[in-house]
Backbone as JSON, one array per atom type, in Angstrom:
{
  "sequence": "MPGVWNQVREWRRRQFDLAVLLPNSFKSALLCKLAGIDRIVGYERDGRGLLLSDKLLPAKERGKYVPTPIVHYYLGIARYLGSHHRDTKLELFTSEQEKAEARRVLERAGLEPGINKPGQLGLPPLVLLNPGAQYGEAKCWLAEHFAALGDRFIDELGATVLISGAPRERRIIDSVQRYMKHAAVDLSTKGMTLGSLKEIVRRCDLVVTNDTGPRHIAAAFDVPVVTVFGPTFPEWTEINFAKERKVAVKVFCGPCQKKICPLDHRCMTRVTPSMVYSRSLEVLPGKNSELTTQNSEVGI",
  "N": [[164.61, 153.43, 116.22], [166.44, 151.61, 114.48], [167.51, 149.89, 116.58], [165.16, 148.47, 116.96], [164.97, 147.16, 114.45], [167.23, 145.58, 114.32], [166.76, 143.7, 116.43], [164.59, 142.35, 115.53], [165.8, 141.37, 113.21], [167.93, 139.54, 114.72], [166.45, 137.86, 116.35], [165.11, 136.38, 113.89], [167.5, 135.33, 112.78], [167.96, 133.44, 114.64], [165.79, 131.63, 114.57], [163.49, 131.2, 116.23], [161.25, 128.64, 117.4], [158.79, 129.08, 119.16], [156.73, 131.87, 120.7], [156.26, 133.34, 123.85], [154.05, 135.81, 124.82], [153.94, 138.09, 127.1], [153.65, 140.84, 127.86], [151.11, 142.88, 126.73], [150.89, 144.35, 124.61], [150.58, 145.77, 121.26], [152.72, 145.77, 119.73], [154.81, 144.11, 120.72], [153.62, 141.54, 119.94], [153.69, 142.36, 117.05], [156.69, 142.44, 116.39], [157.55, 139.8, 116.88], [155.82, 138.45, 114.77], [157.17, 140.07, 112.72], [159.62, 138.73, 112.64], [159.45, 136.27, 111.89], [158.27, 134.11, 113.53], [156.26, 131.24, 114.04], [154.73, 130.26, 115.81], [152.8, 132.21, 118.11], [151.99, 132.73, 121.32], [149.77, 134.59, 123.11], [147.46, 136.81, 125.21], [144.62, 137.8, 123.61], [144.58, 141.01, 122.87], [144.51, 144.82, 122.75], [144.24, 145.1, 119.88], [145.76, 143.3, 118.33], [144.86, 140.56, 117.54], [145.4, 139.44, 115.31], [147.67, 138.67, 114.86], [148.53, 136.91, 116.4], [149.14, 133.37, 116.99], [147.96, 131.53, 118.99], [145.37, 132.41, 120.64], [144.58, 133.79, 123.69], [141.64, 134.5, 125.76], [141.19, 137.3, 127.62], [139.53, 137.83, 130.98], [136.07, 139.42, 131.16], [133.8, 141.71, 131.68], [130.54, 142.78, 130.95], [131.77, 144.0, 128.68], [134.28, 145.14, 129.52], [137.25, 145.04, 130.56], [138.27, 142.69, 133.4], [139.58, 143.41, 136.26], [142.81, 141.4, 137.08], [144.71, 139.66, 138.99], [148.03, 139.58, 138.17], [149.84, 137.46, 138.63], [148.28, 135.36, 138.18], [147.27, 135.93, 135.68], [149.57, 135.3, 133.94], [149.74, 132.65, 134.63], [147.88, 131.62, 133.86], [148.42, 131.35, 130.93], [150.62, 129.95, 131.31], [149.59, 127.37, 132.16], [148.01, 126.99, 129.69], [149.9, 126.34, 128.26], [150.54, 123.72, 128.88], [151.46, 123.12, 131.73], [151.24, 122.33, 135.24], [151.67, 123.79, 137.47], [150.57, 125.75, 140.23], [151.6, 127.32, 142.31], [151.63, 130.75, 143.83], [153.32, 131.92, 145.24], [156.02, 134.1, 145.73], [159.27, 134.16, 144.62], [162.91, 134.84, 145.11], [166.42, 134.95, 144.45], [169.95, 135.33, 145.67], [173.03, 135.61, 144.24], [176.65, 134.74, 144.6], [178.16, 136.94, 143.57], [176.23, 138.96, 143.31], [175.98, 139.54, 146.21], [178.31, 140.51, 146.81], [178.49, 142.69, 145.23], [176.5, 144.23, 146.28], [177.78, 144.75, 148.82], [179.89, 146.43, 148.2], [178.39, 148.75, 147.44], [177.05, 149.29, 149.7], [179.39, 150.06, 151.12], [180.55, 152.31, 149.77], [178.31, 154.1, 150.36], [178.91, 154.26, 153.13], [178.04, 152.85, 155.04], [178.22, 149.74, 157.08], [179.37, 147.01, 155.74], [178.18, 144.4, 156.53], [175.84, 145.15, 157.55], [172.66, 144.7, 159.09], [172.2, 141.71, 158.62], [170.03, 139.14, 157.74], [167.64, 138.06, 159.74], [168.63, 139.39, 162.41], [167.91, 140.53, 165.3], [166.6, 143.32, 167.3], [168.11, 145.29, 166.69], [168.21, 148.8, 165.46], [166.08, 149.72, 162.88], [166.63, 148.6, 159.28], [165.22, 150.5, 156.76], [164.14, 150.98, 153.48], [163.23, 153.3, 151.21], [161.42, 153.94, 148.09], [160.66, 155.93, 146.11], [160.1, 156.25, 143.29], [158.48, 155.38, 140.09], [157.96, 153.58, 137.08], [155.67, 153.59, 135.86], [154.62, 156.19, 135.51], [154.0, 159.57, 136.59], [151.47, 159.83, 137.95], [151.55, 157.88, 139.55], [153.1, 158.1, 141.47], [153.4, 158.41, 145.1], [153.88, 161.57, 147.13], [156.61, 163.41, 147.34], [157.36, 164.89, 149.38], [155.91, 163.54, 151.25], [157.0, 161.04, 151.55], [159.7, 161.94, 152.81], [158.84, 162.89, 155.22], [157.76, 160.64, 156.25], [160.13, 159.17, 156.29], [161.57, 160.74, 157.89], [160.38, 160.53, 160.29], [160.77, 157.63, 160.83], [163.35, 158.01, 161.46], [163.41, 159.42, 163.76], [161.56, 158.35, 165.61], [162.45, 155.56, 165.65], [165.03, 155.31, 165.32], [166.16, 154.69, 162.95], [167.95, 153.53, 160.01], [167.91, 155.16, 157.03], [167.42, 154.05, 153.55], [167.61, 154.89, 150.21], [166.18, 154.27, 146.8], [166.46, 154.01, 143.43], [165.89, 154.65, 139.71], [167.95, 155.98, 137.21], [166.55, 157.62, 135.82], [164.7, 158.45, 137.49], [165.72, 160.79, 139.2], [164.81, 162.92, 139.62], [162.84, 162.95, 141.67], [163.84, 161.75, 143.76], [166.01, 163.42, 144.54], [163.77, 165.46, 145.19], [163.11, 164.16, 147.42], [165.06, 164.04, 149.43], [165.74, 166.66, 149.77], [163.54, 167.68, 151.02], [163.76, 166.19, 153.46], [164.48, 166.47, 157.08], [166.54, 165.23, 158.22], [169.4, 162.93, 157.32], [169.26, 160.84, 154.71], [170.27, 157.36, 152.89], [171.42, 157.64, 149.77], [171.2, 155.51, 147.25], [171.18, 155.09, 145.05], [173.32, 157.05, 143.69], [175.56, 155.46, 144.26], [176.62, 153.45, 142.59], [174.92, 151.43, 142.33], [173.18, 148.37, 140.81], [170.4, 146.38, 139.61], [170.99, 143.71, 140.55], [172.56, 144.04, 142.98], [170.69, 145.5, 144.51], [168.75, 143.73, 144.72], [170.19, 142.3, 146.96], [170.45, 143.95, 148.82], [167.74, 144.94, 149.38], [167.13, 142.48, 150.37], [168.23, 142.47, 152.9], [166.91, 144.33, 154.49], [164.46, 145.48, 156.92], [162.41, 146.77, 156.4], [160.15, 147.79, 153.25], [159.05, 150.56, 151.87], [157.15, 151.73, 149.25], [155.99, 152.78, 145.81], [153.63, 151.1, 144.02], [155.23, 149.28, 142.44], [158.5, 147.71, 140.74], [160.42, 147.16, 143.31], [158.66, 146.28, 145.3], [157.86, 143.88, 144.81], [159.95, 142.64, 144.79], [160.7, 142.65, 147.51], [158.94, 141.08, 148.8], [159.2, 138.72, 147.2], [161.64, 137.96, 148.83], [160.64, 137.62, 151.35], [160.63, 139.87, 152.83], [159.02, 142.66, 154.73], [156.65, 144.95, 153.22], [155.2, 148.18, 152.46], [152.84, 149.19, 150.83], [152.01, 151.98, 148.44], [149.39, 152.84, 147.21], [147.76, 154.62, 143.91], [146.52, 155.54, 141.28], [145.91, 153.01, 140.26], [144.53, 149.83, 139.9], [144.76, 147.63, 142.67], [144.16, 145.32, 142.33], [145.22, 144.13, 140.05], [148.02, 143.58, 140.6], [148.15, 142.16, 142.71], [149.7, 140.48, 145.16], [149.37, 138.67, 147.17], [150.51, 138.61, 149.79], [151.13, 137.97, 153.22], [152.7, 139.64, 154.4], [152.42, 142.12, 153.81], [151.28, 145.52, 153.35], [148.83, 147.31, 152.22], [148.01, 150.75, 151.09], [145.94, 153.33, 150.69], [143.34, 155.77, 149.65], [139.94, 156.07, 148.9], [138.54, 157.55, 146.2], [136.34, 159.64, 143.93], [136.97, 159.47, 141.23], [138.59, 157.36, 141.01], [140.01, 154.04, 140.95], [142.22, 155.23, 138.0], [143.68, 154.5, 136.15], [145.28, 156.29, 134.88], [148.29, 157.77, 133.64], [149.14, 160.52, 133.92], [147.43, 162.48, 136.14], [144.82, 164.09, 135.58], [143.23, 166.0, 137.24], [143.72, 166.78, 140.55], [145.63, 165.05, 141.6], [144.46, 163.76, 143.95], [144.1, 161.04, 144.81], [146.81, 160.49, 145.84], [147.55, 162.48, 147.07], [146.21, 162.63, 149.43], [146.66, 160.41, 150.8], [148.35, 160.07, 154.03], [151.63, 160.74, 155.67], [151.18, 159.76, 158.44], [148.91, 157.8, 158.22], [150.69, 155.77, 156.42], [152.9, 155.25, 158.12], [151.79, 154.1, 160.43], [150.7, 152.0, 159.37], [153.09, 150.74, 158.5], [154.21, 149.88, 161.1], [152.82, 147.99, 161.85], [153.92, 145.85, 160.4], [156.69, 145.85, 160.95], [159.39, 144.09, 162.13], [159.25, 142.94, 165.26], [157.61, 144.98, 166.26], [154.85, 144.75, 165.88], [153.12, 141.86, 166.26], [151.22, 140.53, 165.03], [150.3, 139.39, 161.74], [148.88, 139.77, 159.07], [146.46, 139.59, 156.35], [145.04, 141.91, 156.27], [143.87, 144.75, 154.98], [144.24, 148.37, 154.44], [142.03, 150.56, 156.19], [141.65, 152.93, 155.33], [141.48, 152.69, 152.8], [141.89, 150.08, 150.51]],
  "CA": [[164.15, 152.23, 115.32], [167.57, 150.74, 113.88], [167.48, 149.0, 117.54], [164.38, 147.34, 116.79], [165.04, 145.92, 113.33], [168.49, 144.33, 114.76], [166.32, 142.92, 117.36], [163.85, 141.47, 114.66], [167.12, 140.16, 112.46], [168.68, 138.53, 115.72], [165.66, 136.65, 116.12], [165.0, 135.77, 112.58], [168.42, 134.18, 112.7], [167.99, 132.16, 115.83], [164.79, 130.92, 113.89], [162.39, 130.77, 117.27], [159.64, 128.03, 117.14], [157.67, 129.96, 119.81], [157.27, 133.2, 121.31], [155.07, 133.55, 124.61], [154.08, 137.24, 125.21], [153.71, 138.32, 128.56], [153.2, 142.05, 127.81], [149.56, 142.9, 126.38], [150.86, 145.13, 123.66], [150.79, 145.46, 119.77], [154.23, 145.91, 119.07], [155.51, 142.91, 121.14], [153.38, 140.42, 118.76], [154.21, 142.47, 115.55], [158.03, 142.24, 116.02], [157.63, 138.28, 116.64], [155.56, 138.31, 113.53], [158.2, 140.41, 111.63], [160.94, 138.03, 112.99], [158.87, 134.87, 110.86], [157.82, 133.06, 114.61], [155.12, 130.88, 113.48], [153.63, 130.33, 116.71], [153.13, 133.39, 118.88], [151.15, 132.74, 121.98], [149.27, 135.97, 123.96], [145.94, 137.15, 125.18], [143.83, 138.6, 122.68], [144.25, 142.4, 123.57], [145.35, 145.82, 121.94], [143.98, 144.83, 118.66], [146.6, 142.3, 117.87], [144.4, 139.16, 117.47], [145.69, 138.71, 113.97], [149.29, 138.42, 115.03], [148.7, 135.68, 117.59], [148.75, 132.22, 116.4], [147.2, 130.98, 120.02], [144.81, 133.77, 121.41], [143.69, 133.38, 124.96], [140.75, 135.31, 125.88], [141.09, 137.76, 128.93], [138.2, 137.86, 131.43], [135.7, 140.47, 130.78], [132.6, 141.85, 132.05], [129.97, 143.94, 130.16], [132.72, 144.62, 127.57], [135.26, 145.99, 129.88], [138.21, 144.09, 131.39], [138.01, 142.66, 134.66], [141.29, 143.55, 136.99], [143.0, 140.18, 137.61], [146.26, 139.71, 139.35], [149.02, 139.51, 137.0], [150.54, 136.19, 138.5], [146.94, 134.51, 137.8], [147.06, 135.91, 134.42], [150.5, 134.81, 133.53], [149.79, 131.28, 135.12], [147.0, 130.83, 132.66], [149.45, 131.02, 129.77], [151.32, 128.53, 131.67], [148.8, 125.99, 132.08], [147.72, 126.94, 128.65], [151.01, 125.44, 127.48], [151.06, 122.55, 129.71], [152.26, 123.39, 133.11], [150.19, 122.12, 136.36], [152.33, 124.49, 138.79], [149.73, 126.7, 140.7], [152.09, 128.12, 143.44], [151.76, 131.88, 143.45], [154.18, 132.67, 146.09], [157.03, 134.83, 144.82], [160.75, 133.81, 145.15], [164.15, 135.47, 144.43], [167.53, 134.59, 144.96], [171.0, 136.23, 145.1], [174.23, 134.94, 143.63], [177.69, 135.63, 145.35], [178.47, 138.17, 142.56], [175.25, 140.0, 143.39], [176.08, 140.27, 147.44], [179.75, 141.16, 146.55], [178.08, 144.39, 144.78], [175.92, 144.87, 147.52], [178.91, 145.23, 150.09], [180.5, 147.57, 147.96], [177.42, 149.76, 147.63], [177.07, 149.58, 151.24], [180.45, 150.88, 151.74], [180.58, 153.58, 149.23], [177.54, 154.63, 151.17], [179.54, 154.83, 154.39], [177.52, 152.12, 155.94], [178.65, 148.66, 157.65], [178.96, 145.87, 154.59], [177.45, 143.52, 157.36], [174.6, 145.62, 158.31], [171.33, 144.09, 159.07], [172.09, 140.69, 157.9], [168.83, 138.86, 157.72], [167.65, 137.13, 160.99], [169.04, 140.21, 163.18], [166.74, 141.72, 165.88], [166.73, 144.23, 168.42], [168.99, 146.54, 166.38], [167.43, 149.74, 164.66], [165.47, 149.1, 161.49], [166.81, 149.18, 158.07], [164.34, 150.81, 155.88], [164.38, 151.33, 152.4], [162.26, 154.19, 150.53], [161.44, 153.54, 146.7], [159.7, 156.84, 145.84], [159.58, 156.57, 142.01], [157.88, 154.45, 139.51], [158.09, 153.66, 135.7], [154.31, 153.87, 135.0], [154.31, 157.71, 135.19], [153.99, 160.59, 137.79], [150.46, 159.98, 138.71], [151.97, 156.55, 140.42], [154.08, 158.43, 142.68], [153.32, 159.34, 146.34], [154.43, 162.73, 147.01], [157.98, 163.35, 147.38], [157.35, 165.49, 150.72], [155.24, 162.42, 152.09], [158.34, 160.16, 151.58], [160.14, 162.62, 153.51], [158.04, 163.23, 156.61], [157.84, 159.36, 156.61], [161.55, 158.81, 156.6], [161.98, 161.56, 159.26], [159.44, 159.98, 161.5], [161.57, 156.31, 161.11], [164.61, 157.89, 162.01], [163.38, 160.26, 165.01], [161.17, 157.6, 166.27], [162.71, 154.37, 165.81], [166.41, 155.25, 165.2], [166.1, 153.74, 161.81], [168.95, 154.04, 158.96], [166.73, 154.94, 155.76], [167.74, 154.09, 152.29], [166.54, 155.75, 149.15], [166.42, 153.53, 145.8], [165.84, 154.67, 142.16], [166.76, 154.47, 138.62], [168.66, 157.1, 136.84], [165.41, 158.65, 135.2], [164.01, 159.03, 138.74], [166.79, 161.4, 140.09], [164.4, 164.15, 140.3], [161.88, 162.67, 142.94], [165.06, 160.98, 144.59], [166.42, 164.67, 144.73], [163.19, 166.03, 146.05], [162.7, 163.68, 148.98], [165.96, 164.7, 150.05], [165.72, 168.09, 150.16], [162.51, 167.83, 151.92], [164.11, 165.74, 154.59], [165.54, 167.22, 158.03], [167.7, 164.0, 158.35], [170.16, 162.49, 155.91], [169.03, 159.59, 154.1], [171.22, 157.31, 152.02], [170.76, 157.65, 148.16], [171.67, 154.21, 146.67], [171.42, 155.56, 143.27], [174.26, 157.27, 143.51], [176.57, 154.42, 144.76], [176.7, 152.44, 141.75], [173.81, 150.21, 142.3], [172.63, 147.41, 140.07], [169.66, 145.49, 140.02], [171.45, 142.49, 141.28], [172.96, 144.45, 144.56], [169.27, 146.19, 144.88], [168.09, 142.62, 145.33], [170.61, 141.79, 148.0], [169.88, 145.25, 149.76], [166.31, 144.74, 149.72], [167.0, 141.03, 151.32], [168.88, 142.77, 154.08], [166.05, 145.46, 154.75], [163.59, 145.11, 157.84], [161.0, 147.07, 155.8], [160.39, 148.6, 151.75], [158.07, 151.56, 151.5], [157.15, 151.89, 147.9], [154.58, 152.88, 145.25], [153.01, 149.87, 143.18], [156.35, 149.26, 141.45], [159.2, 146.52, 141.2], [161.1, 146.63, 144.65], [157.45, 145.61, 145.88], [157.82, 142.47, 144.21], [161.56, 141.92, 145.2], [160.49, 142.39, 148.93], [157.71, 140.12, 148.98], [160.03, 137.63, 147.12], [162.66, 137.92, 150.16], [159.84, 137.63, 152.68], [160.68, 141.42, 153.29], [157.69, 143.32, 154.81], [156.69, 146.03, 152.36], [154.12, 148.81, 152.72], [152.4, 149.86, 149.24], [151.01, 152.95, 148.34], [148.49, 152.9, 145.85], [146.72, 155.66, 143.69], [145.82, 155.4, 140.22], [145.91, 151.73, 139.54], [143.78, 148.87, 140.37], [145.49, 146.85, 143.11], [143.65, 143.53, 141.8], [145.73, 143.83, 138.83], [149.16, 143.28, 140.93], [147.85, 141.27, 143.65], [150.83, 139.31, 145.44], [148.86, 137.75, 148.5], [151.82, 138.42, 150.89], [150.92, 138.23, 154.48], [153.84, 140.94, 155.37], [152.13, 143.44, 153.17], [150.04, 146.31, 153.73], [148.57, 148.37, 151.25], [147.59, 152.21, 151.63], [145.18, 153.97, 149.44], [142.5, 156.33, 149.86], [138.83, 155.89, 147.87], [138.2, 158.8, 145.56], [135.25, 159.44, 142.99], [137.5, 159.39, 139.84], [139.55, 156.21, 140.67], [141.37, 154.11, 140.17], [141.52, 155.79, 136.67], [144.83, 153.85, 135.48], [146.16, 157.24, 134.01], [149.8, 158.37, 133.99], [149.29, 161.94, 134.47], [146.59, 163.06, 136.79], [144.12, 165.3, 134.93], [143.06, 166.81, 138.39], [144.63, 167.13, 141.67], [146.17, 164.32, 142.33], [143.87, 163.36, 145.3], [144.31, 159.67, 145.24], [148.18, 160.38, 146.26], [147.75, 163.35, 148.15], [145.18, 162.33, 150.75], [147.64, 159.52, 151.85], [149.35, 161.02, 154.62], [152.43, 160.17, 156.02], [150.8, 159.12, 159.58], [148.74, 156.65, 157.58], [151.76, 155.04, 155.75], [153.53, 155.06, 159.1], [151.08, 153.47, 161.42], [150.85, 150.44, 158.93], [154.53, 150.24, 158.74], [154.3, 149.45, 162.62], [152.13, 146.51, 161.62], [155.04, 144.53, 159.93], [158.15, 146.16, 161.14], [160.11, 143.0, 163.23], [159.41, 143.38, 166.88], [156.59, 146.43, 166.44], [153.53, 144.03, 165.88], [153.22, 140.33, 165.8], [150.12, 140.06, 164.11], [150.74, 139.59, 160.16], [147.42, 139.12, 158.49], [146.58, 140.04, 154.8], [144.11, 143.11, 156.35], [143.88, 146.12, 154.37], [143.98, 149.61, 154.95], [140.71, 151.1, 156.44], [141.2, 154.06, 154.37], [141.82, 152.42, 151.13], [141.3, 148.9, 149.75]],
  "C": [[165.33, 151.3, 114.78], [167.57, 149.75, 115.2], [166.24, 147.9, 117.4], [164.37, 146.64, 115.68], [166.41, 145.24, 113.36], [167.85, 143.6, 115.71], [165.28, 141.7, 116.47], [164.84, 140.37, 113.71], [167.69, 139.51, 113.37], [167.55, 137.47, 115.67], [164.94, 135.86, 114.88], [166.41, 134.86, 112.43], [168.56, 133.08, 113.5], [166.7, 131.44, 115.54], [163.86, 130.24, 115.1], [161.37, 129.94, 116.84], [158.42, 128.75, 118.17], [157.99, 130.89, 120.57], [155.98, 133.49, 122.24], [155.18, 134.99, 125.04], [153.31, 137.25, 126.19], [153.2, 139.48, 128.37], [151.8, 141.84, 126.97], [150.01, 143.86, 124.84], [151.17, 144.61, 122.18], [152.02, 145.08, 119.52], [155.08, 144.6, 119.54], [154.95, 141.66, 119.99], [153.81, 140.83, 117.48], [155.81, 142.22, 115.64], [158.3, 140.69, 116.18], [157.27, 137.94, 115.4], [156.54, 138.79, 112.33], [159.3, 139.23, 111.57], [160.61, 136.49, 112.52], [158.71, 133.74, 112.27], [156.57, 132.7, 113.89], [154.1, 130.87, 114.81], [153.67, 131.33, 117.87], [151.61, 133.51, 119.95], [151.07, 133.92, 122.92], [147.64, 135.85, 124.16], [145.69, 138.35, 123.83], [143.67, 140.13, 123.07], [144.94, 143.58, 122.48], [145.11, 145.66, 120.48], [145.07, 144.01, 117.7], [146.09, 140.8, 117.65], [145.07, 138.53, 116.26], [147.02, 138.22, 113.83], [149.42, 137.3, 115.59], [148.07, 134.3, 116.73], [147.81, 131.17, 117.76], [146.93, 132.19, 120.78], [144.03, 133.09, 122.57], [142.92, 134.63, 125.21], [140.78, 136.14, 127.41], [139.59, 137.94, 129.23], [137.63, 139.61, 131.35], [134.38, 140.61, 131.4], [131.91, 143.14, 131.7], [130.77, 144.82, 129.43], [134.03, 145.26, 128.18], [136.52, 144.68, 130.84], [138.34, 143.92, 132.81], [139.26, 142.53, 135.33], [141.44, 141.82, 137.68], [144.42, 140.05, 137.83], [147.11, 139.03, 138.47], [149.54, 137.89, 137.14], [149.7, 135.14, 137.97], [147.09, 134.24, 136.21], [148.07, 135.37, 133.63], [150.59, 132.92, 133.8], [148.74, 130.92, 134.2], [147.58, 130.65, 131.61], [150.33, 129.88, 129.89], [150.69, 127.2, 131.51], [148.34, 125.85, 130.71], [148.8, 126.06, 127.74], [151.49, 124.09, 128.22], [151.52, 122.35, 131.12], [150.92, 123.24, 134.22], [150.77, 122.79, 137.49], [151.1, 125.57, 139.08], [150.2, 127.35, 141.85], [152.22, 129.61, 143.03], [152.61, 132.68, 144.26], [155.73, 133.02, 145.35], [158.25, 134.54, 145.6], [161.98, 134.56, 144.61], [165.3, 134.83, 144.97], [168.83, 135.33, 144.69], [172.31, 135.53, 144.79], [175.46, 135.66, 144.68], [178.28, 137.04, 144.71], [177.62, 139.44, 143.23], [175.47, 140.61, 145.03], [177.48, 140.92, 147.53], [179.2, 142.8, 146.0], [177.24, 144.89, 145.51], [176.71, 145.39, 148.45], [179.56, 146.48, 149.25], [179.56, 148.79, 148.01], [177.37, 150.37, 148.82], [178.17, 150.47, 151.65], [180.98, 152.04, 151.2], [179.57, 154.28, 150.1], [177.75, 155.02, 152.55], [178.9, 154.15, 155.34], [178.42, 150.64, 156.15], [178.27, 147.51, 156.62], [177.99, 144.78, 155.36], [175.84, 143.93, 157.95], [173.1, 144.95, 158.06], [171.34, 142.87, 158.49], [170.76, 140.21, 158.41], [169.03, 138.02, 159.19], [168.14, 137.97, 162.34], [167.85, 140.99, 163.9], [167.42, 142.41, 167.08], [167.8, 145.28, 168.24], [167.99, 147.64, 165.87], [167.01, 149.18, 163.22], [166.29, 149.31, 160.21], [165.51, 149.4, 156.92], [164.59, 151.44, 154.53], [163.1, 152.25, 151.81], [162.41, 154.13, 148.71], [160.25, 154.48, 146.25], [159.4, 157.17, 144.32], [158.69, 155.68, 141.42], [157.66, 154.53, 138.02], [156.75, 153.63, 135.06], [154.21, 155.35, 135.11], [154.01, 158.25, 136.74], [152.63, 160.37, 138.28], [150.62, 158.37, 139.77], [152.45, 156.78, 141.69], [153.43, 158.95, 143.96], [154.06, 160.15, 146.35], [155.68, 162.54, 147.55], [158.2, 163.83, 149.06], [156.82, 164.69, 151.63], [156.48, 161.64, 152.56], [159.35, 160.76, 152.57], [160.07, 162.68, 154.8], [158.06, 161.68, 156.94], [159.24, 158.91, 157.05], [162.09, 159.64, 157.78], [161.8, 160.75, 160.38], [160.42, 158.55, 161.84], [162.81, 156.68, 161.92], [164.14, 158.59, 163.56], [162.68, 159.31, 166.14], [161.61, 156.01, 166.61], [164.41, 154.12, 165.7], [166.72, 154.69, 163.88], [167.55, 154.42, 160.82], [167.79, 153.91, 157.43], [167.66, 155.3, 154.51], [166.78, 154.85, 151.28], [166.89, 155.05, 147.72], [165.75, 154.38, 144.68], [166.49, 154.59, 141.18], [167.01, 156.05, 138.23], [167.28, 158.15, 136.36], [164.43, 159.07, 136.46], [164.72, 159.9, 139.73], [165.85, 162.73, 140.26], [163.44, 164.2, 141.51], [162.66, 162.24, 144.0], [165.6, 162.58, 145.46], [165.55, 165.55, 145.61], [162.86, 165.51, 147.52], [163.89, 163.87, 149.79], [166.5, 166.04, 150.6], [164.46, 168.26, 151.03], [162.9, 167.38, 153.32], [164.91, 166.38, 155.34], [166.48, 166.24, 158.24], [168.17, 163.52, 157.23], [169.93, 161.14, 156.0], [170.05, 159.0, 152.98], [170.83, 157.03, 150.68], [171.47, 156.53, 147.76], [172.09, 154.51, 145.59], [172.58, 156.12, 142.85], [175.84, 156.58, 144.01], [176.98, 153.24, 143.73], [175.81, 151.23, 141.76], [173.23, 149.81, 141.25], [171.23, 146.98, 140.44], [169.89, 144.48, 140.89], [171.77, 143.39, 142.89], [171.38, 145.09, 145.1], [168.63, 145.05, 145.52], [168.57, 142.33, 146.92], [170.36, 142.59, 149.0], [168.75, 144.9, 150.27], [166.21, 143.6, 150.98], [167.23, 141.42, 152.75], [167.75, 143.6, 155.04], [164.86, 144.66, 155.96], [161.98, 145.66, 157.04], [161.25, 148.09, 154.3], [159.28, 149.36, 152.22], [158.21, 151.87, 150.29], [156.05, 152.12, 147.44], [154.75, 151.45, 144.75], [154.39, 149.8, 142.09], [157.58, 147.88, 141.89], [159.84, 146.17, 142.75], [159.7, 146.1, 145.46], [157.49, 144.27, 145.71], [159.04, 141.57, 144.86], [161.11, 141.79, 146.71], [159.55, 141.15, 149.35], [158.32, 138.77, 148.54], [160.91, 137.16, 148.18], [161.65, 137.72, 151.0], [160.23, 138.95, 153.46], [159.17, 142.14, 153.59], [157.84, 144.54, 154.11], [155.11, 146.73, 152.67], [153.79, 149.64, 151.29], [151.58, 150.94, 149.21], [150.32, 153.11, 147.02], [147.6, 154.24, 145.57], [145.95, 155.13, 142.55], [145.48, 154.0, 139.7], [145.17, 150.74, 140.58], [144.7, 147.77, 141.16], [145.15, 145.5, 142.94], [144.67, 142.96, 140.73], [147.09, 142.99, 139.35], [148.98, 142.58, 142.16], [148.65, 140.38, 143.84], [150.4, 138.42, 146.56], [150.06, 137.43, 149.24], [151.31, 138.93, 152.09], [151.54, 139.6, 155.23], [153.66, 142.3, 154.45], [150.96, 144.25, 153.62], [149.9, 147.64, 152.43], [147.72, 149.69, 151.56], [146.95, 152.76, 150.55], [143.86, 154.53, 150.22], [141.04, 156.27, 148.81], [138.61, 157.6, 147.31], [137.51, 158.6, 144.6], [135.79, 158.9, 141.65], [138.96, 158.23, 139.72], [139.18, 154.79, 141.12], [141.16, 154.47, 138.45], [142.75, 154.93, 135.56], [145.11, 155.01, 134.67], [147.28, 157.53, 134.4], [149.83, 159.38, 134.32], [147.76, 162.23, 134.82], [145.96, 164.29, 136.06], [143.36, 166.56, 136.08], [143.71, 167.38, 139.2], [145.24, 166.33, 142.37], [145.9, 163.61, 143.66], [144.07, 162.21, 145.75], [145.72, 159.32, 146.17], [148.12, 161.55, 147.19], [147.06, 163.37, 149.2], [145.86, 161.12, 151.33], [148.44, 160.14, 152.62], [150.52, 160.05, 155.2], [152.12, 159.26, 157.43], [149.88, 157.8, 159.13], [149.68, 155.45, 157.17], [152.43, 154.31, 157.3], [152.95, 153.83, 160.32], [150.85, 151.88, 160.92], [152.05, 150.05, 158.64], [154.86, 149.47, 160.02], [153.82, 148.04, 162.66], [153.15, 145.46, 161.5], [156.11, 144.73, 159.86], [158.13, 144.86, 162.03], [159.96, 143.54, 164.42], [158.27, 144.48, 167.02], [155.27, 145.88, 166.51], [153.72, 142.59, 165.55], [152.2, 139.93, 165.1], [150.38, 140.24, 162.62], [149.72, 138.92, 159.52], [147.38, 139.97, 157.16], [145.41, 141.28, 155.18], [144.62, 144.33, 155.71], [143.83, 147.51, 155.13], [142.34, 150.11, 155.16], [140.26, 152.26, 155.56], [141.59, 154.11, 152.85], [140.99, 151.36, 150.7], [140.85, 147.83, 150.59]]
}
């Protein structure tokens, strides 16, 4: 709590005229109100309507929220504030400092700093596995499945397999490594930062991930990505990226949007490494020339 009140005091001191709320949380609106910000713009959700000065109405059907791609959701706020920009393409850039940080991470991992510079073809692929997710355990594909997939990339493609994750995802990263027959490179122990992760993703040939941040980073750098979906609606986070493949299985109980599965996690356990591997080959450079926005027959 002391950190929250310090934040409120700092915002009060800076006398902001406008707060634009991207999160739908009640807390974000309350903090802005306590900070004395007169104009607070956001969607009227989570019971925070009285805290907002400018209330945008989210799409509903029969009293339930309609899954809407978050990029369109945010563009709705931007248009309300006067923007005419409609391009939904994701873009990111790396600074020279971030490139230098990435080189140091790769050196600590025992890899050549120049490995897989963008545009190189004919070399064994550099594949990044991202097994964690901030949303909760239910959103994570099984560690043993990530491991089996990583081993197959190494056995059949001669790939260099990297694993990324935040400190709080240590358990699942360790599990992936324990299940793998071959050694993968754990970037989380090499001093990786968000900036260096961006540059490393930019150098990769493929990212395989749950529905989480590195998925969007990959798309923003035009790097092929395979995303495993389980309890969440893909419609909420649609990125319209031609080099993405989504993999999911249809289950009677999903998408449930729950952070912890109350049943047997069937939406994730039934997604097999073979499913993800076959989808990966569709977007790996040199493995399949067709890059369409088709979705997995077993899922979405």
